PDB file of C-alpha atoms in Angstrom:
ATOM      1  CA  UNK A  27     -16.905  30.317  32.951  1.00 73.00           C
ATOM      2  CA  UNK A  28     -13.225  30.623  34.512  1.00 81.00           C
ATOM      3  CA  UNK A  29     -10.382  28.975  33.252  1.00 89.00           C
ATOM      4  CA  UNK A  30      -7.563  29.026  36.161  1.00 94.00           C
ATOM      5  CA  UNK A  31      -4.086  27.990  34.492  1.00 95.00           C
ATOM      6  CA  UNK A  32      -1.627  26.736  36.713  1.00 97.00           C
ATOM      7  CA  UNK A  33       2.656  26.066  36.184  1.00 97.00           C
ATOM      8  CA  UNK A  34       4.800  24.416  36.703  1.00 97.00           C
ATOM      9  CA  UNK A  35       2.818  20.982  37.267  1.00 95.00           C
ATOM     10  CA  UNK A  36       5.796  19.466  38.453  1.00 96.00           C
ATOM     11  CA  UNK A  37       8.508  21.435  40.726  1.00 97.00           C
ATOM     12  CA  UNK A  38      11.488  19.719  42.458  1.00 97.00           C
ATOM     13  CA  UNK A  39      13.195  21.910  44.786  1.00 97.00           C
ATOM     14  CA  UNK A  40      16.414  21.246  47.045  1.00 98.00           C
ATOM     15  CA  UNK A  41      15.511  21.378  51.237  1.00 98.00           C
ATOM     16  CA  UNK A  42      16.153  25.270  51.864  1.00 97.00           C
ATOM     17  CA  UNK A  43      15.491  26.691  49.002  1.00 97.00           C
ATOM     18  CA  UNK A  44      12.170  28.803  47.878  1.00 98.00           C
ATOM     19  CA  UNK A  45       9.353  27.130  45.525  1.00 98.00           C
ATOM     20  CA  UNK A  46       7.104  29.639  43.612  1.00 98.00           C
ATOM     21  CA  UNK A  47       3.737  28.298  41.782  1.00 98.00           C
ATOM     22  CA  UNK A  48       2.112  30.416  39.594  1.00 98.00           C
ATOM     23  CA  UNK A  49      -1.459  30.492  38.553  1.00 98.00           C
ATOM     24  CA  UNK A  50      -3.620  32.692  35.693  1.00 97.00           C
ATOM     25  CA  UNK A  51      -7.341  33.548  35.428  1.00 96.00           C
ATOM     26  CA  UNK A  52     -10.163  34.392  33.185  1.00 93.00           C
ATOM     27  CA  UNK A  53     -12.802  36.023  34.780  1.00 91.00           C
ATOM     28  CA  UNK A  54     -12.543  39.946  36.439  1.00 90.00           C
ATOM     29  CA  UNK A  55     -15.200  38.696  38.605  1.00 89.00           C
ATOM     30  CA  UNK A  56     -13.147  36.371  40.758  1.00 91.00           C
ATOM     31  CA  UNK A  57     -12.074  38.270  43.652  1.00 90.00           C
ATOM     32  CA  UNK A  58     -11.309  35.033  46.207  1.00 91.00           C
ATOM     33  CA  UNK A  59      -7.639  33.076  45.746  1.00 94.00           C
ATOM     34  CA  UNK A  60      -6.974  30.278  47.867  1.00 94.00           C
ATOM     35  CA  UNK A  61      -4.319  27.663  47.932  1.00 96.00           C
ATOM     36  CA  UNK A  62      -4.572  24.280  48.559  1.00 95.00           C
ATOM     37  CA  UNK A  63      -2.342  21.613  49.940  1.00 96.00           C
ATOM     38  CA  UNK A  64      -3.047  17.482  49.231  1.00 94.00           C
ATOM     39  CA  UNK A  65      -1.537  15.083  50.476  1.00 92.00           C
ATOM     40  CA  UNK A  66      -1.704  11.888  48.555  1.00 86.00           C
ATOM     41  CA  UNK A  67      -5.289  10.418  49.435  1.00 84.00           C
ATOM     42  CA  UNK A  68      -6.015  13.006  51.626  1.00 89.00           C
ATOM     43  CA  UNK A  69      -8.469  16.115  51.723  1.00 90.00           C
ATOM     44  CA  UNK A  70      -6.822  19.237  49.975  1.00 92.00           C
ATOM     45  CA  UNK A  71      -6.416  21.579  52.867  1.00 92.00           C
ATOM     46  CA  UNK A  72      -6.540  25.247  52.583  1.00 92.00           C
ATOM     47  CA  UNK A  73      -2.742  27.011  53.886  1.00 96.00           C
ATOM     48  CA  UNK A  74      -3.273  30.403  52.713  1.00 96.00           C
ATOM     49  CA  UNK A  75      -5.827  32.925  50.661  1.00 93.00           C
ATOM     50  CA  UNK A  76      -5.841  36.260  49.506  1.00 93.00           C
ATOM     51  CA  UNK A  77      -8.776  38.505  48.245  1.00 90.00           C
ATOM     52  CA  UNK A  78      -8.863  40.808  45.380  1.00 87.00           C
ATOM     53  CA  UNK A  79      -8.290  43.917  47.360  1.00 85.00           C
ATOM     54  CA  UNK A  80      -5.319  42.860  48.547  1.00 84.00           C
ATOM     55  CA  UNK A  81      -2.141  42.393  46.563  1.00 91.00           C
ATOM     56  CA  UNK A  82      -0.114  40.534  49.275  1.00 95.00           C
ATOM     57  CA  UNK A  83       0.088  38.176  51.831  1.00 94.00           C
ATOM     58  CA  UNK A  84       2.109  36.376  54.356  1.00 96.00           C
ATOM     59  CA  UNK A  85       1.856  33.482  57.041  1.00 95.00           C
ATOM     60  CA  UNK A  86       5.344  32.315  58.114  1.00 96.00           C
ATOM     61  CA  UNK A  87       7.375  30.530  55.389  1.00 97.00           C
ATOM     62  CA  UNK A  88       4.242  30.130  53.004  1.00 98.00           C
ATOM     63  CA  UNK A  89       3.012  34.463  51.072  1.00 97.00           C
ATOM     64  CA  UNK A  90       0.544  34.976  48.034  1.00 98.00           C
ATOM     65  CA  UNK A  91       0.963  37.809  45.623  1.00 97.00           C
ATOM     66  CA  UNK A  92      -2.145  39.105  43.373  1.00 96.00           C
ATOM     67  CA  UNK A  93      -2.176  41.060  40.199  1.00 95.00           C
ATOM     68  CA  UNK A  94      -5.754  42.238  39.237  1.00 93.00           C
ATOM     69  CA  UNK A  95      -4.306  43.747  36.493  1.00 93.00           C
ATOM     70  CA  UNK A  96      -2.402  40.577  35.408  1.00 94.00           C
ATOM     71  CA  UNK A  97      -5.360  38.340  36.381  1.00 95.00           C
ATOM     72  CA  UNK A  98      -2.306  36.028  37.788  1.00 95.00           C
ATOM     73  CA  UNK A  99      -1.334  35.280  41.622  1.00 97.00           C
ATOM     74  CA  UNK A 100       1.592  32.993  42.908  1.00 98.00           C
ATOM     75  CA  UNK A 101       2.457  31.048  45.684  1.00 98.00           C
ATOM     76  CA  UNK A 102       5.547  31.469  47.743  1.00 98.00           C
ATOM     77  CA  UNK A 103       7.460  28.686  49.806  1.00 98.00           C
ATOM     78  CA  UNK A 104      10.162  29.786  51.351  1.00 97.00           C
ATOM     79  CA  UNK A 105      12.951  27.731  53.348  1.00 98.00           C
ATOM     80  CA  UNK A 106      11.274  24.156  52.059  1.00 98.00           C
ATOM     81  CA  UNK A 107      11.207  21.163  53.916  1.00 97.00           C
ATOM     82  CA  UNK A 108      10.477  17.533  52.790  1.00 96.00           C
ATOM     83  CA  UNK A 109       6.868  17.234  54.635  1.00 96.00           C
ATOM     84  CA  UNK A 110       5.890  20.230  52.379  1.00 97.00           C
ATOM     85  CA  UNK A 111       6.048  17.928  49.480  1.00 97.00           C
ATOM     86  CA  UNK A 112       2.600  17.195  48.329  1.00 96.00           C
ATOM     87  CA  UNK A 113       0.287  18.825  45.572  1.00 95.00           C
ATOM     88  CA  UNK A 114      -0.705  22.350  45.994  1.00 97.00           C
ATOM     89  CA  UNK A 115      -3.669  23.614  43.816  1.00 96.00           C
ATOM     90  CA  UNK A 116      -4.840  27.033  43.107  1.00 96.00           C
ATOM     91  CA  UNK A 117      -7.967  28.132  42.679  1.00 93.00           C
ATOM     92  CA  UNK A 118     -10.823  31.238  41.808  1.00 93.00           C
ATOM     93  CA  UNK A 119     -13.773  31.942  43.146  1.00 87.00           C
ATOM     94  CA  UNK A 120     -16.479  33.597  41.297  1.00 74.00           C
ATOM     95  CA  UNK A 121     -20.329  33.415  42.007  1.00 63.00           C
ATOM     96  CA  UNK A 122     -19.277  31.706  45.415  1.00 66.00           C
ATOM     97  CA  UNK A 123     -17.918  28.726  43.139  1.00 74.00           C
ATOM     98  CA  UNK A 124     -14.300  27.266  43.262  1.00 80.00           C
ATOM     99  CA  UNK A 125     -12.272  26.495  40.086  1.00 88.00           C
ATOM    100  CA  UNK A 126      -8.900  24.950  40.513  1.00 91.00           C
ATOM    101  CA  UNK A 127      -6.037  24.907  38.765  1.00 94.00           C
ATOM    102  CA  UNK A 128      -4.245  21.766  37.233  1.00 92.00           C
ATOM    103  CA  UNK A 129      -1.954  21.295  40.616  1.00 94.00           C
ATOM    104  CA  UNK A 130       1.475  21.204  41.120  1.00 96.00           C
ATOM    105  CA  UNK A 131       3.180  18.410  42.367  1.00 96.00           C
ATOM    106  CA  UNK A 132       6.295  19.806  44.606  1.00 97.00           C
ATOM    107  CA  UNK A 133       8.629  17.442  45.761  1.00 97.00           C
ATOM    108  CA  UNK A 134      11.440  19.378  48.319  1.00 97.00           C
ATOM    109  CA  UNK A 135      14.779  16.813  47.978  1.00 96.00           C
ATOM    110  CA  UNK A 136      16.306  16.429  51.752  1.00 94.00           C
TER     111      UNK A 136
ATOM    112  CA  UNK B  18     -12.157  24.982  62.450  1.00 68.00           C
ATOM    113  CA  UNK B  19     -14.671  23.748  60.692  1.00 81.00           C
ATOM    114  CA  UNK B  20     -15.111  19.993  60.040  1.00 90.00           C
ATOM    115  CA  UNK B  21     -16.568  18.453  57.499  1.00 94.00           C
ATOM    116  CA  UNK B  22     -17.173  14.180  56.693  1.00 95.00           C
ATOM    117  CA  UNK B  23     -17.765  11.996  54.164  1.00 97.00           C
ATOM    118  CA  UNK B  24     -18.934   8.293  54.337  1.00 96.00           C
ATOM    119  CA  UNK B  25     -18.376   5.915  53.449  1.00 96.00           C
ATOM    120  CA  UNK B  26     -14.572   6.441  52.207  1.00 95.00           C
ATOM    121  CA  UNK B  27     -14.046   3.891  50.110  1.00 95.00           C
ATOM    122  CA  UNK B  28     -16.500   1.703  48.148  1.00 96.00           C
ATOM    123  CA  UNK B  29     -16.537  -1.198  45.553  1.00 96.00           C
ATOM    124  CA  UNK B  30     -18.868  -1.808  43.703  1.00 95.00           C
ATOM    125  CA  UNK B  31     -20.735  -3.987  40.561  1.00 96.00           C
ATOM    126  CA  UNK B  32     -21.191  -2.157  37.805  1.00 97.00           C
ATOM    127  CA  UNK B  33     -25.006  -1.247  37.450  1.00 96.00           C
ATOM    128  CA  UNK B  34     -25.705  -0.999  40.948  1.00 96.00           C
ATOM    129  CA  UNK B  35     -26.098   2.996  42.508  1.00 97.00           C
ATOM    130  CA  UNK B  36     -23.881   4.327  45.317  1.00 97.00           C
ATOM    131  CA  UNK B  37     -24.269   6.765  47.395  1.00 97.00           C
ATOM    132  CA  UNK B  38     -21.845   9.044  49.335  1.00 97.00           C
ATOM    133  CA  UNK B  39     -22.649  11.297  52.449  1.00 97.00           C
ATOM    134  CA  UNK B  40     -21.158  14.602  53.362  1.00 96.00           C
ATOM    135  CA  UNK B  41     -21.726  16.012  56.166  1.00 95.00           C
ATOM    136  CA  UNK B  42     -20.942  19.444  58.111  1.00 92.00           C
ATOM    137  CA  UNK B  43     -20.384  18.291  61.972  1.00 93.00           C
ATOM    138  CA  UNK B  44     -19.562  21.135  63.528  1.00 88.00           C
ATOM    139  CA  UNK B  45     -21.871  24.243  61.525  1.00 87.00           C
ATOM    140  CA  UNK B  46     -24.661  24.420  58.986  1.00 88.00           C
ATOM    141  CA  UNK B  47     -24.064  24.549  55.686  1.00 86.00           C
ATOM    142  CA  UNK B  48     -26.494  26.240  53.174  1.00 82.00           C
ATOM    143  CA  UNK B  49     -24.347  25.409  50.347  1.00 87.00           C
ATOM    144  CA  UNK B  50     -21.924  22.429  49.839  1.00 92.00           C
ATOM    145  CA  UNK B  51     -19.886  21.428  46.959  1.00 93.00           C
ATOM    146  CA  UNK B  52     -19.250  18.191  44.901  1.00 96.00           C
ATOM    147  CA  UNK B  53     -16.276  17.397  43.233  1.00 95.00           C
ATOM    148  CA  UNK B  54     -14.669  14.485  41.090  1.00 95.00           C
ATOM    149  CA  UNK B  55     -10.873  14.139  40.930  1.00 93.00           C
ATOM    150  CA  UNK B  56      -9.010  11.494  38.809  1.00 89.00           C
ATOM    151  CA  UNK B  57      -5.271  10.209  39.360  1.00 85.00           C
ATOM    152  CA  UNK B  58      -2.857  12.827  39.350  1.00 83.00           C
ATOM    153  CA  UNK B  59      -5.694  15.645  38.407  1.00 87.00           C
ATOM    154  CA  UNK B  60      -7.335  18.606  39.562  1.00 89.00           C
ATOM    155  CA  UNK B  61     -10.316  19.101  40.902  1.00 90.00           C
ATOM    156  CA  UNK B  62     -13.444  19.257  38.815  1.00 91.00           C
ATOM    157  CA  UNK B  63     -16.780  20.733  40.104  1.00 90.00           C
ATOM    158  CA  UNK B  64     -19.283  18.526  39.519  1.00 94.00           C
ATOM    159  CA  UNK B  65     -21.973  20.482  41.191  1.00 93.00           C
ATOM    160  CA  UNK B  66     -23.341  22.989  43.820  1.00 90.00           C
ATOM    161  CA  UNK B  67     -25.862  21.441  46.339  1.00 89.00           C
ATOM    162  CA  UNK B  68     -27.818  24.397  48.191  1.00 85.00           C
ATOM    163  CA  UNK B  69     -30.382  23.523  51.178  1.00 82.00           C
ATOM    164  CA  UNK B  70     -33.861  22.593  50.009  1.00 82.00           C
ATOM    165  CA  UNK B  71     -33.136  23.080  46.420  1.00 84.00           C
ATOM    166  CA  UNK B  72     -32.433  21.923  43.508  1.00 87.00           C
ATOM    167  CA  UNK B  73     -28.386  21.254  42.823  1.00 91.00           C
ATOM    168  CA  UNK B  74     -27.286  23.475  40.051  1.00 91.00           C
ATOM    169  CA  UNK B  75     -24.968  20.972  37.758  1.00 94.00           C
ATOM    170  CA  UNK B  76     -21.452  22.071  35.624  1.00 91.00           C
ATOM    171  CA  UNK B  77     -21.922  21.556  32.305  1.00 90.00           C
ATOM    172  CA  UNK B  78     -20.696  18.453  31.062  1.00 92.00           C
ATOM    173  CA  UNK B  79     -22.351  16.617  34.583  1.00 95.00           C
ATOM    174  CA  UNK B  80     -25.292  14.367  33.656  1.00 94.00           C
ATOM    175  CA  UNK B  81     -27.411  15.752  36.491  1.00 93.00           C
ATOM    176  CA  UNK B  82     -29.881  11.983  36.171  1.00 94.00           C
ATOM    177  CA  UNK B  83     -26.579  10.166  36.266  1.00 96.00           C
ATOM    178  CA  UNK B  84     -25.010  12.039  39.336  1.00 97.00           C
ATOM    179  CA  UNK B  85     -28.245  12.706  41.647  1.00 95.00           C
ATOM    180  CA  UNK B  86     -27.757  15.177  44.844  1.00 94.00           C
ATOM    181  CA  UNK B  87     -30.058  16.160  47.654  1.00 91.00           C
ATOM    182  CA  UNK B  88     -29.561  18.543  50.598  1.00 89.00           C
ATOM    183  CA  UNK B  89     -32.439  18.197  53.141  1.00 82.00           C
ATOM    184  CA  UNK B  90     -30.968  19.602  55.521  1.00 89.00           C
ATOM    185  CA  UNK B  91     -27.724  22.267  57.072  1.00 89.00           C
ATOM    186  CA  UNK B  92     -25.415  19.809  57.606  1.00 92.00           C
ATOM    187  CA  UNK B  93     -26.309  16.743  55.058  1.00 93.00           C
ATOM    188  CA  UNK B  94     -25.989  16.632  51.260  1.00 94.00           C
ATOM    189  CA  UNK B  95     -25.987  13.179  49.623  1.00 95.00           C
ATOM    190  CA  UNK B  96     -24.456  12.305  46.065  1.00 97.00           C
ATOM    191  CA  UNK B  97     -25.779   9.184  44.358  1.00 97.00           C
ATOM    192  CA  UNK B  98     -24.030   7.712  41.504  1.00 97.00           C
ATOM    193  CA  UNK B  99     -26.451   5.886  39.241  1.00 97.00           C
ATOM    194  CA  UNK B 100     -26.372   2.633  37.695  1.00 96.00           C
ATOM    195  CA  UNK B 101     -22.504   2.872  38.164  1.00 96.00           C
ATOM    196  CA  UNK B 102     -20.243   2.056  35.661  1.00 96.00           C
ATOM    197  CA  UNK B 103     -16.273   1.582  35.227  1.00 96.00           C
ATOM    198  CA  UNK B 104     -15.842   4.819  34.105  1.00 95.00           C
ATOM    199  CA  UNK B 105     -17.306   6.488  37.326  1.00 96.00           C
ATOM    200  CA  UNK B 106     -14.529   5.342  38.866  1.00 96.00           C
ATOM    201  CA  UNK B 107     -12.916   8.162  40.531  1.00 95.00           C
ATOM    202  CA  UNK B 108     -12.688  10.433  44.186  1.00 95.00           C
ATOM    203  CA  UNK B 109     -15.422  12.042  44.944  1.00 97.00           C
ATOM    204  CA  UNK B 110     -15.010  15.127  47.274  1.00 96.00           C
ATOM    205  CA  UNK B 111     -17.744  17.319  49.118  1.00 96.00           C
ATOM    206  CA  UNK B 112     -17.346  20.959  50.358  1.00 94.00           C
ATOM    207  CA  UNK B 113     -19.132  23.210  52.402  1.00 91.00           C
ATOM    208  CA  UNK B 114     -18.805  26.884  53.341  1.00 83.00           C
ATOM    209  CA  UNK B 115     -19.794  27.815  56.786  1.00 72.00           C
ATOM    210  CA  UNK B 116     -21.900  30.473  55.854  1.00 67.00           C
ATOM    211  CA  UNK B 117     -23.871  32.108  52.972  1.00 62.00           C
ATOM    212  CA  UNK B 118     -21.025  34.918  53.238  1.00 65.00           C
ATOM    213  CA  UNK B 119     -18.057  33.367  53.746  1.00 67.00           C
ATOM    214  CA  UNK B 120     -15.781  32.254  51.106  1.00 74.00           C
ATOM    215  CA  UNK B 121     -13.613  29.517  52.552  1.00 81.00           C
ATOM    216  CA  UNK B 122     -14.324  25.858  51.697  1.00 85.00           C
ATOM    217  CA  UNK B 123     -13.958  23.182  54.113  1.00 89.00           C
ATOM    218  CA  UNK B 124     -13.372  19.770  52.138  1.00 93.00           C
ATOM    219  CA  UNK B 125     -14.573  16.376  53.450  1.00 95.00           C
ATOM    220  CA  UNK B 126     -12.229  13.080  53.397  1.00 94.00           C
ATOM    221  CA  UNK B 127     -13.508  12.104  50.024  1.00 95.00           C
ATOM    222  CA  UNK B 128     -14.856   8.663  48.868  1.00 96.00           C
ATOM    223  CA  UNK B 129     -12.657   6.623  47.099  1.00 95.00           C
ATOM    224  CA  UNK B 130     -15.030   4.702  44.613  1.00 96.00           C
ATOM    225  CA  UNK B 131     -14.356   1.238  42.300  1.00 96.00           C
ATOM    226  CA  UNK B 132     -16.981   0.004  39.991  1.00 96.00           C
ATOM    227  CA  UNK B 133     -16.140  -3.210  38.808  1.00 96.00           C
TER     228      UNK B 133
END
């Protein structure tokens, strides 16, 4: 099945500055990438996606890039601010299922 | 958007005893929905994929006796933990996509349960 990879796990970043997650996977097949937001004890909540024939995208502060090639896509905070400190998870989808990555707890420092 | 819930939230319970957790689709129908178990400070981990009037098709590794699921119907999918034990311990999180087609999941509140 697919194996998503996800680093750093932990990612401290000063108010202002730009936080990049990076995630690897397995399987060709997957052609669906979203990213996740949770909030401690809350639902993960879906900010931003990208699909496999499309190697860039951008809403506001928050882009995905996607290398087919590379089988790897990253997340892209720009200008951070403390309530964007939570756990963001990456994730594949192939065969219409989800597999996540290990998260990445980012904690922006006011 | 899309909004999905899960009931109850939070639940304690003896060990031995079977529990089971609701998710449900309020606001569209949802031929497939997703289970998933997450532990402290982890990822996600698909437990299983529920699809309307079938039978749930179960990752590997997931006791399908041990975790049953049915989905009678669009918007309801139930997950029963059986003869609960310490270990099950953990938050348990439905999905659902609002459509056969569509890719994006829609995650419920998840159920926070003890077995004691």
């Amino acid at each position: 099945g697919e194996n998503v990879e996800q680093h750093p796990s932990t990612l401290s970043v000063q108010e202002g500055d730009s936080a990049v997650i990076k995630c690897t996977y397995s399987d060709s097949a997957s052609n669906y990438f979203p990213w996740y937001k949770q909030e401690l004890g809350k639902r993960p909540q879906l900010i931003i996606d990208i699909r496999s024939n499309v190697g860039e995208k951008k809403d506001q502060r928050i882009a995905v890039t996607l290398n087919k090639t590379a089988k790897h896509f990253s997340l892209h905070i720009t200008e951070t601010q403390p309530e964007d400190s939570a756990v963001y998870f990456c994730a594949a989808s192939t065969r219409n299922q989800f597999y996540f990555g290990t998260g990445t707890s980012l904690t922006v420092i006011p | 958007g899309a909004v999905v819930s899960q009931h109850p939230s939070w639940v304690i319970c003896k060990s031995g005893t079977s529990v089971k957790i609701e998710c449900r689709s309020l606001d569209f129908q949802a031929t497939t929905m997703f289970w998933y178990r997450q532990f402290p400070k982890q990822s996600l981990m698909l437990m299983a994929t529920s699809n309307e009037g079938s039978k749930a098709t179960y990752e590997q590794g997931v006791e399908k006796d041990k975790f049953l699921i049915n989905h009678a119907s669009l918007t309801l999918s139930t997950l029963t933990v059986t003869s609960a034990h310490p270990e099950d311990s953990s938050f348990y999180i439905c999905s659902a996509r609002d459509g056969p087609t569509q890719e994006t999941q829609y995650f419920g509140p998840g159920t926070r349960l003890l077995v004691l």
